[in-house]
Coordinates of C-alpha atoms in Angstrom, one line a residue:
X1462 CA -17.5 5.0 5.8
X1463 CA -16.5 6.7 9.0
X1464 CA -16.7 10.3 9.7
X1465 CA -13.4 12.1 8.7
X1466 CA -11.5 13.5 11.5
X1467 CA -9.9 16.6 9.9
X1468 CA -6.3 17.3 10.8
X1469 CA -5.5 20.9 11.7
X1470 CA -2.4 21.8 9.9
X1471 CA -1.8 19.7 6.7
X1472 CA 1.8 20.4 5.2
X1473 CA 2.7 20.1 1.7
X1474 CA 5.0 17.9 -0.3
X1475 CA 5.6 19.5 -3.5
X1476 CA 7.0 16.8 -5.8
X1477 CA 9.8 17.9 -8.2
X1478 CA 8.8 17.3 -11.9
X1479 CA 8.3 13.6 -12.4
X1480 CA 9.4 11.3 -15.2
X1481 CA 7.9 12.2 -18.3
X1482 CA 7.4 16.0 -17.3
X1483 CA 9.2 18.5 -19.5
X1484 CA 11.6 19.8 -16.6
X1485 CA 12.2 16.1 -15.0
X1486 CA 16.0 15.9 -14.4
X1487 CA 17.2 12.7 -16.1
X1488 CA 20.6 12.9 -14.3
X1489 CA 19.0 12.9 -10.7
X1490 CA 16.3 10.4 -11.5
X1491 CA 13.9 8.5 -9.4
X1492 CA 16.0 8.2 -6.5
X1493 CA 16.1 12.2 -6.0
X1494 CA 12.3 12.5 -6.2
X1495 CA 11.7 9.8 -3.7
X1496 CA 14.5 10.9 -1.2
X1497 CA 13.3 14.8 -1.6
X1498 CA 9.6 13.9 -0.8
X1499 CA 10.5 11.5 2.0
X1500 CA 12.9 14.3 3.5
X1501 CA 10.3 17.0 3.1
X1502 CA 7.7 14.8 4.8
X1503 CA 9.7 14.0 7.7
X1504 CA 10.4 17.6 8.3
X1505 CA 6.6 18.6 8.1
X1506 CA 5.9 15.6 10.8
X1507 CA 8.8 16.7 12.9
X1508 CA 7.7 20.1 12.9
X1509 CA 4.3 19.1 14.2
X1510 CA 2.2 18.8 11.1
X1511 CA -1.0 16.9 11.9
X1512 CA -0.9 15.3 8.1
X1513 CA 1.0 15.8 5.1
X1514 CA -0.2 16.0 1.5
X1515 CA 1.5 15.1 -1.6
X1516 CA 1.2 17.1 -5.0
X1517 CA 2.8 16.5 -8.3
X1518 CA 3.3 20.4 -8.3
X1519 CA 6.5 20.3 -10.5
X1520 CA 4.5 18.5 -13.7
X1521 CA 3.6 21.7 -15.5
X1522 CA 2.2 22.2 -17.8
X1523 CA -0.9 20.3 -16.0
X1524 CA -3.2 17.9 -17.7
X1525 CA -6.3 19.2 -17.3
X1526 CA -8.2 15.7 -16.0
X1527 CA -6.5 12.3 -16.8
X1528 CA -3.1 12.1 -16.3
X1529 CA -0.8 9.4 -18.0
X1530 CA -0.3 6.0 -16.3
X1531 CA 3.4 6.7 -15.5
X1532 CA 2.3 9.5 -13.3
X1533 CA 0.2 7.5 -11.4
X1534 CA 2.9 4.8 -10.9
X1535 CA 5.1 7.5 -9.8
X1536 CA 2.9 8.9 -7.1
X1537 CA 1.8 5.7 -5.8
X1538 CA 5.6 4.8 -5.4
X1539 CA 6.6 8.0 -3.6
X1540 CA 3.3 8.2 -1.5
X1541 CA 3.7 5.0 -0.3
X1542 CA 7.1 5.5 0.8
X1543 CA 6.2 8.5 2.4
X1544 CA 3.2 6.4 4.3
X1545 CA 6.0 4.3 5.6
X1546 CA 8.1 7.1 7.0
X1547 CA 5.9 9.4 8.6
X1548 CA 3.4 8.7 11.3
X1549 CA 0.4 10.8 10.5
X1550 CA -2.4 11.0 7.9
X1551 CA -1.2 11.2 4.2
X1552 CA -3.2 12.7 1.5
X1553 CA -2.9 13.1 -2.3
X1554 CA -3.7 15.7 -4.8
X1555 CA -3.2 14.9 -8.9
X1556 CA -3.1 18.2 -10.5
X1557 CA -4.6 19.2 -12.3
X1558 CA -8.0 17.4 -11.4
X1559 CA -7.3 13.5 -11.7
X1560 CA -9.8 12.4 -8.8
X1561 CA -9.7 9.0 -10.4
X1562 CA -5.7 8.8 -10.0
X1563 CA -5.5 10.4 -6.8
X1564 CA -8.2 8.3 -5.2
X1565 CA -6.4 5.3 -6.6
X1566 CA -3.0 6.1 -5.4
X1567 CA -4.5 6.9 -1.7
X1568 CA -6.3 3.7 -1.6
X1569 CA -3.4 1.5 -2.8
X1570 CA -1.0 3.3 -0.6
X1571 CA -3.4 3.5 2.5
X1572 CA -3.5 7.1 2.4
X1573 CA -6.4 9.0 4.0
X1574 CA -7.8 11.9 2.1
X1575 CA -7.6 13.3 -1.5
X1576 CA -8.1 16.8 -2.6
X1577 CA -10.4 17.7 -5.5
X1578 CA -9.6 21.0 -7.3
X1579 CA -12.9 20.9 -9.1
X1580 CA -15.3 18.2 -7.7
X1581 CA -18.7 19.7 -8.7
X1582 CA -19.5 22.3 -11.6
X1583 CA -16.9 23.6 -13.8
X1584 CA -14.1 26.3 -14.0
X1585 CA -12.0 27.9 -16.7
X1586 CA -8.2 27.6 -15.9
X1587 CA -5.1 27.7 -17.9
X1588 CA -5.5 23.9 -18.9
X1589 CA -8.9 24.8 -20.2
X1590 CA -12.5 24.1 -18.8
X1591 CA -12.4 21.9 -16.1
X1592 CA -15.2 19.7 -15.4
X1593 CA -16.0 18.1 -11.9
X1594 CA -16.6 14.2 -12.0
X1595 CA -18.0 13.8 -8.5
X1596 CA -20.3 11.1 -9.9
X1597 CA -17.4 8.8 -11.1
X1598 CA -15.1 9.7 -8.2
X1599 CA -17.8 8.9 -5.5
X1600 CA -18.5 5.8 -7.3
X1601 CA -15.0 4.7 -7.9
X1602 CA -14.7 5.0 -4.3
X1603 CA -17.5 2.6 -3.6
X1604 CA -16.2 0.0 -5.9
X1605 CA -12.7 0.1 -4.1
X1606 CA -14.4 -0.6 -0.7
X1607 CA -12.4 2.7 0.3
X1608 CA -12.7 4.8 3.3
X1609 CA -10.3 7.9 1.5
X1610 CA -12.0 11.3 2.4
X1611 CA -12.7 13.8 -0.5
X1612 CA -11.8 17.1 0.1
X1613 CA -13.4 19.4 -2.6
X1614 CA -12.4 22.9 -3.6
X1615 CA -15.1 25.6 -4.0
X1616 CA -13.6 28.4 -6.3
X1617 CA -10.3 26.9 -6.5
X1618 CA -7.0 28.9 -7.3
X1619 CA -6.0 29.7 -10.7
X1620 CA -9.4 29.6 -12.0
X1621 CA -12.5 31.3 -12.6
X1622 CA -16.0 30.9 -13.1
X1623 CA -17.8 29.3 -16.2
X1624 CA -21.1 31.2 -16.8
X1625 CA -23.1 33.2 -14.5
X1626 CA -21.1 33.2 -10.9
X1627 CA -22.8 30.5 -8.2
X1628 CA -22.9 31.8 -4.9
X1629 CA -20.1 30.6 -2.1
X1630 CA -23.3 28.9 -0.6
X1631 CA -24.5 27.1 -3.5
X1632 CA -20.9 26.0 -4.5
X1633 CA -20.6 24.4 -0.9
X1634 CA -24.3 23.3 -1.2
X1635 CA -23.3 21.3 -4.6
X1636 CA -19.9 19.6 -3.2
X1637 CA -21.0 18.4 0.1
X1638 CA -24.9 17.4 -0.7
X1639 CA -25.1 16.6 -4.3
X1640 CA -21.3 15.9 -4.5
X1641 CA -21.0 14.0 -1.0
X1642 CA -17.6 15.5 -0.4
X1643 CA -16.3 14.9 3.2
X1644 CA -14.5 18.3 3.5
X1645 CA -14.5 21.5 1.6
X1646 CA -11.2 23.7 0.7
X1647 CA -11.4 27.5 -0.1
X1648 CA -8.3 29.3 -1.4
X1649 CA -6.9 32.5 -2.9
X1650 CA -6.8 33.5 -6.4
X1651 CA -3.3 31.5 -6.6
X1652 CA -0.3 29.7 -5.1
X1653 CA 0.7 31.3 -1.8
X1654 CA -2.3 34.0 -1.9
X1655 CA -4.3 34.6 1.3
X1656 CA -8.2 34.1 1.1
X1657 CA -10.5 37.1 1.5
X1658 CA -11.8 37.2 5.3
X1659 CA -15.5 37.8 4.0
X1660 CA -15.1 35.0 1.9
X1661 CA -13.8 32.6 4.2
X1662 CA -16.3 33.8 7.1
X1663 CA -19.1 33.1 4.3
X1664 CA -18.0 29.4 3.8
X1665 CA -17.5 28.7 7.3
X1666 CA -21.3 29.4 7.6
X1667 CA -22.3 27.4 4.9
X1668 CA -19.9 24.6 6.1
X1669 CA -21.8 24.7 9.4
X1670 CA -25.1 23.8 7.9
X1671 CA -23.7 20.8 6.8
X1672 CA -21.5 19.9 9.7
X1673 CA -18.7 19.8 7.0
X1674 CA -15.1 20.6 7.8
X1675 CA -13.9 23.6 6.1
X1676 CA -9.9 24.0 4.8
X1677 CA -8.0 27.1 3.9
X1678 CA -5.9 26.0 0.9
X1679 CA -3.3 28.8 0.2
X1680 CA -1.8 31.7 1.7
X1681 CA -1.6 30.6 5.1
X1682 CA 1.5 31.8 7.3
X1683 CA 2.5 32.0 10.8
X1684 CA 1.1 35.3 11.1
X1685 CA -2.4 34.5 9.7
X1686 CA -3.0 31.1 10.7
X1687 CA -4.7 32.1 13.9
X1688 CA -7.2 34.4 11.7
X1689 CA -7.8 31.4 9.4
X1690 CA -8.6 28.8 12.4
X1691 CA -11.0 31.3 13.7
X1692 CA -13.1 30.1 11.0
X1693 CA -11.8 27.2 9.4
X1694 CA -11.3 23.5 10.9
X1695 CA -8.0 23.3 9.3
X1696 CA -5.4 24.6 7.1
X1697 CA -3.3 23.4 4.3
X1698 CA 0.1 24.9 4.3
X1699 CA 3.0 24.6 1.6
X1700 CA 4.8 27.8 0.6
X1701 CA 5.2 29.3 4.1
X1702 CA 6.8 26.3 5.2
X1703 CA 9.2 26.5 2.6
X1704 CA 13.1 27.7 2.9
X1705 CA 12.8 31.4 2.4
X1706 CA 9.2 31.2 1.4
X1707 CA 9.7 29.9 -2.0
X1708 CA 7.0 26.9 -2.9
X1709 CA 9.5 24.9 -4.9
X1710 CA 12.6 24.9 -2.2
X1711 CA 12.6 22.3 0.3
X1712 CA 10.6 22.1 3.6
X1713 CA 12.2 24.4 6.5
X1714 CA 11.4 22.6 9.8
X1715 CA 11.8 25.9 11.9
X1716 CA 8.8 27.4 9.4
X1717 CA 6.9 24.4 9.8
X1718 CA 7.0 24.9 14.1
X1719 CA 6.5 28.3 13.7
X1720 CA 3.0 27.8 12.0
X1721 CA 2.2 25.0 14.1
X1722 CA 2.8 26.8 17.7
X1723 CA 0.6 29.4 16.3
X1724 CA -2.0 27.0 15.4
X1725 CA -1.7 25.4 18.5
X1726 CA -1.9 28.9 20.4
X1727 CA -5.2 29.6 18.5
X1728 CA -6.8 26.1 19.4
X1729 CA -6.1 26.9 23.1
X1730 CA -7.7 30.1 22.8
X1731 CA -10.9 28.6 21.6

């Protein structure tokens, strides 16, 4: 497959609860989900984001790995509509860790990349033990003749190591050389939490050895994006782009522009 061209600023479209989720709003229905998602994606693109990523954030409590078929159907519908409305790459993340669903949705809709929270190894999460299935994900991509890029987390947020802690270098080595990921994501301890600068620097050095792009996956703001991009190739931003800085609120285009402008200033300095 062709080399992955990493976008600098990836803005998040956090979907409301989908049909079948406990908090799904039956009165508003699917039309509200579609219109909210498209509106957020447009605001991200208009604000200057280089790409958008769609995630079923409202589907708590998350399935640990395989989501039901109706979730895949809803995600395909929404991601396809967003792809028709924005002129930038689109990514997919199916929580908590359904890489097969994400890759299938992306391949069917023409999306460019997926994020996989646990691609190699195993992590203890609030969904229990979540195991990476790189062997299945990468083979599925081959069967689909797809060029969708796989961005793999190392030490993903909202999780802890299972057993003896592996070094960050070893984790990066595993996802890139043994898991064949196209890029690496490093995040803080939870949604909206910043990544420790020393950890980010170590991840950057490990990725450099493999010529693999690195993304900061949580806690990025207009004030910190410059520091993040001093080490990473790109950032995935969600909470900081929302009205009042609340993750579940709508995208605030003014906040998007503030982050993007700070990122562009960082790029011009390098």
